Short mmCIF file of C-alpha atoms in Angstrom, two decimals:
data_model
loop_
_atom_site.label_atom_id
_atom_site.label_comp_id
_atom_site.label_asym_id
_atom_site.label_seq_id
_atom_site.Cartn_x
_atom_site.Cartn_y
_atom_site.Cartn_z
CA MET A 237 118.71 18.24 16.94
CA LYS A 238 122.68 17.63 17.23
CA ARG A 239 123.63 14.99 19.28
CA ARG A 240 125.51 17.62 21.75
CA ASP A 241 122.86 19.67 22.18
CA PHE A 242 120.46 16.87 23.36
CA LEU A 243 123.85 15.81 25.80
CA LYS A 244 123.83 19.93 26.74
CA THR A 245 120.20 19.82 27.66
CA ASN A 246 119.76 16.08 29.14
CA ALA A 247 123.24 16.15 31.18
CA THR A 248 121.90 19.00 34.13
CA ILE A 249 119.74 17.23 36.76
CA GLY A 250 119.56 18.30 40.32
CA LEU A 251 121.87 16.33 42.74
CA GLY A 252 119.84 13.56 44.77
CA VAL A 253 120.57 12.51 48.36
CA THR A 254 118.88 9.56 47.57
CA THR A 255 120.01 5.95 47.47
CA ILE A 256 119.99 5.00 43.89
CA GLY A 257 116.18 2.27 44.36
CA GLN A 258 115.58 3.03 47.93
CA THR A 259 111.95 3.70 47.14
CA PHE A 260 111.11 0.07 45.33
CA ALA A 261 109.80 -2.72 46.73
CA ASP A 262 110.82 -5.59 48.83
CA PRO A 263 112.16 -8.02 46.54
CA ASN A 264 111.88 -10.60 48.38
CA LYS A 265 107.83 -11.28 48.68
CA GLU A 266 107.86 -13.76 45.74
CA GLU A 267 103.80 -14.09 45.60
CA LEU A 268 103.28 -10.40 44.92
CA PHE A 269 105.68 -11.29 41.45
CA ALA A 270 104.93 -14.66 39.98
CA ASP A 271 102.39 -14.14 37.49
CA LYS A 272 103.21 -10.38 37.18
CA LYS A 273 104.61 -9.46 33.10
CA LEU A 274 107.12 -7.26 32.12
CA ARG A 275 106.44 -4.49 29.17
CA LEU A 276 110.00 -4.74 27.96
CA GLY A 277 110.90 -2.63 25.42
CA PHE A 278 114.40 -3.01 23.16
CA ILE A 279 116.10 0.10 21.80
CA GLY A 280 118.40 -1.73 19.99
CA VAL A 281 117.81 -5.03 17.68
CA GLY A 282 121.43 -5.18 16.03
CA LEU A 283 123.44 -8.02 16.67
CA ARG A 284 123.38 -7.77 20.42
CA GLY A 285 120.10 -6.39 21.29
CA THR A 286 118.78 -9.40 18.94
CA ASN A 287 120.43 -11.79 21.56
CA HIS A 288 118.57 -9.80 24.27
CA LEU A 289 115.10 -10.44 22.58
CA GLN A 290 115.82 -14.40 22.05
CA ASN A 291 116.31 -14.43 25.15
CA ALA A 292 113.77 -12.37 26.67
CA LEU A 293 111.02 -14.25 24.28
CA TYR A 294 111.80 -17.79 26.27
CA ARG A 295 110.40 -16.34 29.27
CA ASP A 296 106.53 -16.51 29.80
CA ASP A 297 106.30 -13.26 31.94
CA ILE A 298 107.31 -10.37 29.91
CA VAL A 299 105.36 -9.12 26.23
CA ILE A 300 107.51 -6.52 24.08
CA PRO A 301 104.97 -2.93 22.98
CA ALA A 302 107.52 -1.79 21.08
CA ILE A 303 110.99 -2.54 20.00
CA CYS A 304 113.56 0.99 18.59
CA ASP A 305 116.58 0.70 15.57
CA ILE A 306 117.41 3.26 12.91
CA ASP A 307 118.00 -0.11 10.65
CA PRO A 308 115.06 -1.43 9.16
CA GLU A 309 115.95 -4.74 8.06
CA ARG A 310 117.53 -5.32 11.68
CA ILE A 311 113.50 -3.96 12.56
CA LYS A 312 111.86 -6.62 10.45
CA ILE A 313 114.64 -9.86 11.88
CA ALA A 314 113.40 -8.36 15.52
CA GLU A 315 109.44 -8.39 14.14
CA ASP A 316 109.43 -11.52 12.84
CA LEU A 317 111.50 -13.26 15.38
CA ILE A 318 108.24 -11.51 18.61
CA VAL A 319 105.05 -12.36 16.03
CA LYS A 320 106.72 -15.84 15.56
CA LYS A 321 106.55 -16.22 18.99
CA GLY A 322 103.13 -15.76 19.53
CA MET A 323 102.70 -12.23 20.63
CA LYS A 324 101.66 -9.03 18.84
CA LYS A 325 103.59 -7.52 16.54
CA PRO A 326 105.47 -4.35 18.69
CA GLU A 327 105.18 -0.75 17.63
CA SER A 328 108.35 0.05 15.67
CA TYR A 329 110.38 2.70 16.70
CA THR A 330 112.88 3.15 13.81
CA GLN A 331 112.82 7.78 12.14
CA GLY A 332 115.98 8.82 12.61
CA GLU A 333 118.24 9.15 15.57
CA PHE A 334 116.69 9.97 18.53
CA ALA A 335 113.45 7.92 17.67
CA PHE A 336 113.61 6.29 20.58
CA LEU A 337 112.61 9.80 22.31
CA LYS A 338 109.59 8.61 21.10
CA MET A 339 109.10 5.13 22.08
CA LEU A 340 109.86 5.84 25.35
CA GLU A 341 106.74 8.77 25.50
CA ARG A 342 104.43 5.20 25.81
CA ASN A 343 102.63 4.60 28.63
CA ASP A 344 102.80 0.51 28.18
CA LEU A 345 106.39 0.34 29.08
CA ASP A 346 108.22 -0.40 32.11
CA ALA A 347 111.61 -1.14 31.12
CA VAL A 348 114.01 -0.81 28.14
CA VAL A 349 117.14 -2.71 27.52
CA ILE A 350 119.84 -0.78 25.49
CA SER A 351 121.77 -1.88 22.57
CA THR A 352 122.92 0.30 20.60
CA PRO A 353 126.70 1.76 19.89
CA TRP A 354 128.72 3.15 22.97
CA GLU A 355 128.27 6.84 22.40
CA TRP A 356 124.30 6.34 22.61
CA HIS A 357 124.21 3.97 25.83
CA THR A 358 124.24 7.21 28.46
CA PRO A 359 121.56 9.69 26.42
CA MET A 360 119.77 6.70 25.73
CA ALA A 361 119.64 5.13 29.54
CA VAL A 362 119.09 8.97 31.11
CA ALA A 363 116.46 9.11 28.76
CA ALA A 364 114.88 6.29 29.77
CA MET A 365 115.12 6.78 33.56
CA LYS A 366 113.66 10.67 33.33
CA ALA A 367 110.37 8.48 31.21
CA GLY A 368 110.69 6.50 34.56
CA LYS A 369 111.53 3.43 32.58
CA TYR A 370 113.96 1.25 34.12
CA ALA A 371 117.24 1.06 32.51
CA GLY A 372 119.63 -1.68 31.29
CA VAL A 373 122.72 -0.48 29.37
CA GLU A 374 124.89 -2.42 27.62
CA VAL A 375 128.26 -2.47 28.19
CA SER A 376 130.24 0.11 28.42
CA ALA A 377 127.67 2.27 30.32
CA ALA A 378 129.25 5.45 29.36
CA ASN A 379 132.67 7.32 27.99
CA THR A 380 133.36 9.86 29.34
CA ILE A 381 133.43 11.36 33.38
CA GLU A 382 130.63 13.47 32.79
CA GLU A 383 128.41 10.72 31.71
CA CYS A 384 129.74 8.66 33.92
CA TRP A 385 127.78 11.33 36.40
CA ASP A 386 124.99 11.95 34.23
CA LEU A 387 123.89 8.20 35.62
CA VAL A 388 124.16 8.04 38.48
CA ASN A 389 123.01 11.56 39.36
CA THR A 390 119.15 10.68 37.22
CA SER A 391 119.21 7.54 39.45
CA GLU A 392 118.94 9.50 42.82
CA ALA A 393 117.14 12.27 41.24
CA THR A 394 114.77 9.88 39.25
CA GLY A 395 114.90 7.04 41.66
CA VAL A 396 114.66 4.74 38.96
CA PRO A 397 117.02 2.42 38.62
CA CYS A 398 119.97 1.57 35.58
CA MET A 399 121.60 -1.41 35.79
CA ILE A 400 124.99 -2.19 33.94
CA LEU A 401 124.05 -4.98 31.97
CA GLU A 402 127.79 -7.12 32.29
CA ASN A 403 126.84 -10.45 31.57
CA VAL A 404 130.49 -12.14 32.94
CA CYS A 405 129.82 -11.34 36.43
CA TYR A 406 127.62 -14.14 35.82
CA ARG A 407 129.86 -16.11 34.45
CA ARG A 408 129.83 -20.19 36.05
CA ASP A 409 133.44 -20.07 37.10
CA VAL A 410 133.46 -16.57 37.90
CA MET A 411 130.61 -17.29 40.52
CA ALA A 412 131.89 -19.77 41.61
CA ILE A 413 134.50 -18.13 42.42
CA LEU A 414 132.86 -15.19 43.80
CA ASN A 415 131.86 -18.19 46.39
CA MET A 416 135.07 -18.77 47.47
CA VAL A 417 136.44 -15.28 48.03
CA ARG A 418 133.20 -14.57 50.12
CA GLN A 419 133.48 -18.41 52.67
CA GLY A 420 137.26 -17.47 52.25
CA LEU A 421 139.29 -19.97 50.82
CA PHE A 422 141.97 -17.68 49.61
CA GLY A 423 141.76 -15.70 53.13
CA GLU A 424 142.21 -11.52 52.70
CA MET A 425 142.29 -10.56 48.91
CA ILE A 426 145.86 -8.72 48.07
CA HIS A 427 145.92 -8.42 44.40
CA CYS A 428 143.54 -9.12 41.10
CA GLN A 429 143.97 -9.43 37.76
CA CYS A 430 142.10 -8.72 34.65
CA GLY A 431 141.19 -7.59 31.10
CA TYR A 432 139.23 -7.67 27.96
CA GLN A 433 142.65 -9.37 25.61
CA HIS A 434 140.24 -10.64 22.58
CA ASP A 435 141.37 -10.46 18.91
CA LEU A 436 139.19 -8.02 17.54
CA ARG A 437 141.08 -7.29 14.02
CA GLU A 438 137.59 -9.10 12.14
CA VAL A 439 135.52 -7.84 13.97
CA LYS A 440 136.83 -3.81 13.63
CA PHE A 441 137.04 -4.18 10.01
CA GLU A 442 134.23 -5.93 8.43
CA PRO A 443 134.26 -6.43 5.04
CA ASN A 444 137.82 -7.03 4.21
CA VAL A 445 139.95 -3.97 5.98
CA GLU A 446 136.58 -1.40 5.52
CA PHE A 447 135.11 0.55 8.63
CA GLY A 448 132.79 3.44 9.19
CA GLU A 449 130.35 4.17 6.19
CA LYS A 450 131.57 1.42 4.60
CA GLY A 451 131.57 -0.91 7.76
CA LEU A 452 129.15 -3.82 8.38
CA HIS A 453 127.70 -4.08 12.22
CA GLU A 454 130.32 -3.19 14.68
CA ALA A 455 132.62 -1.55 12.04
CA LYS A 456 130.71 1.32 11.23
CA TRP A 457 131.20 2.85 14.60
CA ARG A 458 133.10 0.06 17.46
CA THR A 459 136.58 1.05 14.94
CA THR A 460 136.69 5.12 15.20
CA HIS A 461 136.74 4.80 18.46
CA SER A 462 140.65 3.08 18.30
CA VAL A 463 141.61 5.61 16.00
CA TYR A 464 140.93 8.35 17.93
CA ARG A 465 141.14 7.41 21.42
CA ASN A 466 144.25 5.63 23.07
CA GLY A 467 142.75 3.84 27.25
CA ASP A 468 140.72 1.21 27.81
CA LEU A 469 137.67 1.53 25.59
CA TYR A 470 136.18 -1.46 27.43
CA PRO A 471 137.21 -2.44 31.00
CA THR A 472 133.30 -3.65 32.44
CA HIS A 473 134.29 -7.63 31.13
CA GLY A 474 136.76 -8.35 33.36
CA ILE A 475 136.60 -5.56 36.07
CA GLY A 476 133.53 -6.33 37.15
CA PRO A 477 133.41 -10.02 38.24
CA ILE A 478 136.81 -8.48 40.22
CA ALA A 479 134.41 -5.48 41.69
CA THR A 480 132.01 -8.18 43.04
CA TYR A 481 135.18 -9.85 44.62
CA LEU A 482 136.68 -6.67 46.55
CA ASP A 483 133.09 -5.32 47.37
CA ILE A 484 133.22 -1.94 45.46
CA ASN A 485 130.70 0.56 46.02
CA ARG A 486 129.99 -1.76 49.02
CA GLY A 487 132.14 -1.60 51.67
CA ASN A 488 135.39 -0.55 49.76
CA ARG A 489 136.14 1.63 46.77
CA PHE A 490 138.24 2.40 43.37
CA VAL A 491 140.80 4.98 44.66
CA SER A 492 143.33 5.42 42.21
CA LEU A 493 145.12 4.11 38.94
CA VAL A 494 147.82 4.30 36.62
CA SER A 495 147.32 3.82 33.07
CA THR A 496 150.54 2.88 30.02
CA ALA A 497 149.81 2.06 26.25
CA THR A 498 152.68 0.31 24.12
CA LYS A 499 152.70 2.07 20.21
CA ALA A 500 150.53 1.02 17.78
CA ARG A 501 151.18 -1.33 15.43
CA GLY A 502 147.97 -4.42 15.06
CA LEU A 503 145.51 -2.58 12.93
CA HIS A 504 147.73 -1.16 10.76
CA ASN A 505 149.69 -4.36 10.11
CA TYR A 506 146.37 -6.18 9.26
CA ILE A 507 145.13 -3.78 6.72
CA LEU A 508 148.56 -4.30 5.04
CA GLU A 509 148.13 -7.55 5.64
CA LYS A 510 144.37 -8.44 3.73
CA GLY A 511 144.12 -4.97 2.10
CA GLY A 512 147.49 -4.53 0.54
CA ALA A 513 149.52 -0.98 1.17
CA ASN A 514 147.94 0.78 -1.48
CA HIS A 515 144.41 0.73 0.35
CA PRO A 516 142.90 3.98 1.23
CA ASN A 517 142.59 2.67 5.10
CA ALA A 518 146.36 2.44 4.87
CA LYS A 519 146.45 5.99 5.56
CA VAL A 520 144.89 5.62 8.49
CA GLU A 521 146.91 6.91 11.71
CA PHE A 522 145.22 4.60 14.54
CA LYS A 523 146.05 6.14 18.52
CA LEU A 524 144.74 3.63 20.20
CA GLY A 525 148.34 1.11 21.61
CA ASP A 526 147.86 -2.28 21.16
CA VAL A 527 148.19 -3.21 24.65
CA VAL A 528 146.95 -0.98 27.26
CA SER A 529 148.13 -1.68 30.95
CA THR A 530 146.00 -0.04 33.78
CA LEU A 531 146.72 -0.79 37.53
CA ILE A 532 144.14 0.20 39.86
CA THR A 533 144.35 0.72 43.95
CA THR A 534 141.29 0.50 46.34
CA PHE A 535 140.85 1.80 50.00
CA ARG A 536 141.57 -1.10 51.41
CA GLY A 537 144.91 -1.83 49.96
CA GLU A 538 144.15 -4.46 46.63
CA THR A 539 145.74 -3.79 43.65
CA ILE A 540 143.95 -4.43 40.48
CA LEU A 541 146.15 -5.07 37.25
CA VAL A 542 143.42 -4.25 34.02
CA THR A 543 144.92 -5.23 30.73
CA HIS A 544 143.42 -4.05 27.45
CA ASP A 545 144.34 -5.89 24.31
CA THR A 546 141.71 -5.85 20.32
CA ASN A 547 144.31 -5.37 17.88
CA LEU A 548 147.11 -7.97 17.98
CA PRO A 549 147.43 -11.87 16.91
CA ARG A 550 146.36 -13.55 20.44
CA PRO A 551 143.46 -16.95 22.13
CA TYR A 552 140.77 -15.22 23.27
CA SER A 553 141.24 -14.26 27.68
CA LEU A 554 139.81 -12.36 30.37
CA GLY A 555 142.68 -13.01 32.02
CA PHE A 556 141.71 -13.80 35.60
CA ARG A 557 143.68 -13.73 38.42
CA VAL A 558 142.00 -14.01 42.62
CA GLN A 559 144.78 -13.77 44.85
CA GLY A 560 144.70 -13.43 48.71
CA THR A 561 146.75 -14.24 52.19
CA LYS A 562 145.37 -18.47 51.95
CA GLY A 563 146.26 -18.32 47.76
CA LEU A 564 144.27 -17.61 43.93
CA TRP A 565 143.02 -18.77 41.36
CA MET A 566 144.14 -18.46 37.24
CA ASN A 567 141.54 -18.60 34.67
CA ASP A 568 144.59 -19.18 32.14
CA GLY A 569 145.21 -22.37 32.58
CA ASN A 570 142.27 -22.99 35.60
CA THR A 571 145.12 -23.47 37.55
CA ILE A 572 144.49 -23.11 41.57
CA TYR A 573 146.81 -23.22 44.84
CA ILE A 574 144.84 -23.27 48.60
CA GLU A 575 147.09 -23.18 51.12
CA GLY A 576 146.67 -25.86 53.45
CA LYS A 577 144.76 -28.00 51.05
CA SER A 578 147.20 -27.75 47.86
CA GLN A 579 150.59 -29.92 47.33
CA PRO A 580 152.73 -27.08 48.59
CA HIS A 581 154.23 -25.02 46.32
CA ARG A 582 151.97 -27.33 42.73
CA TRP A 583 149.72 -25.90 41.27
CA GLU A 584 146.23 -28.28 41.05
CA GLU A 585 143.32 -27.81 37.91
CA SER A 586 140.54 -25.62 39.41
CA ALA A 587 137.47 -27.88 38.36
CA LYS A 588 136.57 -29.96 41.13
CA TYR A 589 136.88 -26.64 42.87
CA ILE A 590 135.10 -24.78 40.53
CA LYS A 591 132.21 -28.10 41.11
CA GLU A 592 132.71 -28.04 44.82
CA TYR A 593 131.85 -24.27 45.12
CA ASP A 594 128.75 -24.21 41.93
CA HIS A 595 127.21 -20.85 42.84
CA PRO A 596 122.79 -21.74 43.80
CA LEU A 597 121.87 -19.31 40.62
CA TRP A 598 123.46 -21.75 38.48
CA LYS A 599 122.31 -24.60 40.16
CA LYS A 600 119.04 -23.48 40.26
CA TYR A 601 118.66 -21.60 36.81
CA GLN A 602 121.56 -23.93 34.46
CA ASP A 603 118.70 -25.69 32.55
CA LYS A 604 117.20 -22.52 31.46
CA ALA A 605 120.50 -20.57 31.02
CA GLU A 606 121.43 -23.76 28.16
CA GLY A 607 121.96 -22.22 25.21
CA SER A 608 121.42 -18.61 25.87
CA GLY A 609 124.72 -16.93 24.79
CA HIS A 610 128.10 -16.58 25.94
CA GLY A 611 128.26 -20.47 27.72
CA GLY A 612 124.97 -19.55 29.77
CA MET A 613 125.81 -15.82 31.14
CA ASP A 614 123.99 -14.15 28.89
CA PHE A 615 120.43 -15.42 30.49
CA PHE A 616 121.50 -14.53 34.04
CA VAL A 617 121.73 -10.78 32.84
CA LEU A 618 118.54 -10.62 31.57
CA HIS A 619 116.98 -12.22 34.23
CA ALA A 620 118.51 -10.38 36.98
CA PHE A 621 117.37 -6.64 35.10
CA ILE A 622 113.43 -8.37 34.66
CA GLU A 623 113.46 -9.91 38.12
CA ALA A 624 114.31 -6.39 39.72
CA ALA A 625 112.13 -4.08 37.34
CA LYS A 626 108.98 -6.68 37.61
CA ARG A 627 109.58 -6.17 41.31
CA LYS A 628 110.49 -2.56 41.23
CA ALA A 629 113.16 -3.49 43.24
CA PRO A 630 117.37 -2.28 43.08
CA THR A 631 118.78 -3.88 40.58
CA PRO A 632 121.96 -5.43 42.34
CA LEU A 633 124.06 -3.90 39.64
CA ASP A 634 123.37 -0.33 39.72
CA ALA A 635 124.45 2.79 38.10
CA TYR A 636 126.95 3.74 40.67
CA ASP A 637 128.82 0.65 39.24
CA ALA A 638 128.18 1.13 35.70
CA ALA A 639 129.64 4.64 36.98
CA ALA A 640 132.77 3.41 38.76
CA TRP A 641 133.28 0.84 36.27
CA SER A 642 133.38 2.63 33.09
CA VAL A 643 134.63 5.97 34.56
CA ILE A 644 138.23 3.11 34.15
CA SER A 645 138.23 5.18 29.70
CA HIS A 646 138.28 8.04 30.77
CA LEU A 647 140.90 8.04 33.24
CA SER A 648 142.78 5.44 31.55
CA GLU A 649 142.86 7.75 28.40
CA GLN A 650 143.34 10.58 31.26
CA SER A 651 146.80 8.92 32.66
CA ILE A 652 148.16 8.24 29.01
CA SER A 653 148.16 11.64 27.56
CA GLN A 654 150.42 12.98 30.89
CA GLY A 655 152.48 9.93 30.58
CA GLY A 656 150.64 7.83 32.92
CA THR A 657 150.01 10.46 35.52
CA PRO A 658 147.84 8.82 38.64
CA GLN A 659 144.46 9.37 38.18
CA LEU A 660 141.96 9.97 41.15
CA PHE A 661 138.49 8.05 41.11
CA PRO A 662 135.54 10.39 41.86
CA ASP A 663 133.40 9.15 44.50
CA PHE A 664 130.11 8.67 42.58
CA THR A 665 128.46 7.45 45.56
CA ARG A 666 129.27 10.80 47.57
CA GLY A 667 130.49 8.65 50.55
CA LYS A 668 127.68 6.13 51.03
CA TRP A 669 129.62 3.58 49.79
CA PHE A 670 130.97 3.03 53.49
CA LEU A 671 127.81 1.51 54.71
CA ARG A 672 126.89 -0.20 51.64
CA LYS A 673 126.67 -3.72 52.10
CA PRO A 674 127.38 -6.52 49.20
CA ASN A 675 123.82 -7.29 47.40
CA PHE A 676 125.48 -9.24 44.37
CA ALA A 677 123.99 -13.03 43.83
CA LEU A 678 123.92 -13.24 47.92
CA GLY A 679 121.92 -16.81 47.65
CA ASP A 680 119.79 -17.91 44.60
CA GLU A 681 117.35 -15.00 43.38
CA TYR A 682 118.81 -13.25 40.91
#
């Protein structure tokens, strides 16, 4: 069965009329879930999937009946980790790209974590929801506008939640700023900036300057997107936190965007420097511009500048800037200015504000988060998914969020290909955004 045929047969599902997750249990009945064990499966146990697996194994409220990966070496590593923890060896599914479908037929799975190449995220999440399993899907959740609708339509029709596993939403400083936004320190929101600015040349060419069939890890699949696509290919690390600040899908929505891209030089130059002009990959033409800039407008009148910059030498940065009528915070330089608190026209270091407005979730779980990966935020995103699935409750980030954030890739590609023409965002909530209330990290509950 070819992937396009699988997508064709599984993409069409009746348009739902329910709100995602509305049929699930009251998440506040804590006593009902204290001793409940979640039966959790893993689709994809490569580097990222293994990180999720290791974090799950620190918990005493999960069992792992099954795992799936087409790489036998990664399966062996995962099996050993599970058995070493004292759990029963899981059933492993390795026979071909569609082995996950057989795994999803099991009746002893409540939820699955999906950590696979981008092109498999949507079909796997859709299949999981149709099988009645909570779907926790790595970022980005979808590549095309059709895939975004597939996630929403399936979640609505089945009533099964799909959570985009965007860990940066749980970064400690990001959550402290969320606290400040909600308490009005910045005043009314006006403008935000974010992005994914990360030198990935060594990731895209491993080993040496190889990718595709000769590549290792992400170089096997990720680099090919840079050959054929020109747009913001990885927007959610930046836009996820900003969406929580601006109440996107919950009283506000993205309306339109325009995108531009620079010429493509970084990856080609890297090949020349490391492999020489005679290396076969020196002839590859990369379509992805080195710096992609996207400007989004919202219903409430805010603007958001999103930057994608992964092919040039630079330090890592998500480039956050949060600006309102009373001041602003900038991640680069860790600076802040609050009118009436800061000295006029003088930056302050943001550290004392980050400490003062530390989010209740971090205060409650900081010891458990330590060492979980990416500064602790990996604990929180998996914790939220597991706790929601245990309770059969709506996830704090849902299919509407997965669609609205991920569709930026598709729309930016369209805008660039049309010379910077504005693109309209679909309303994936079908009007429900207007009445939905903010629900992300409102207290110390996942």
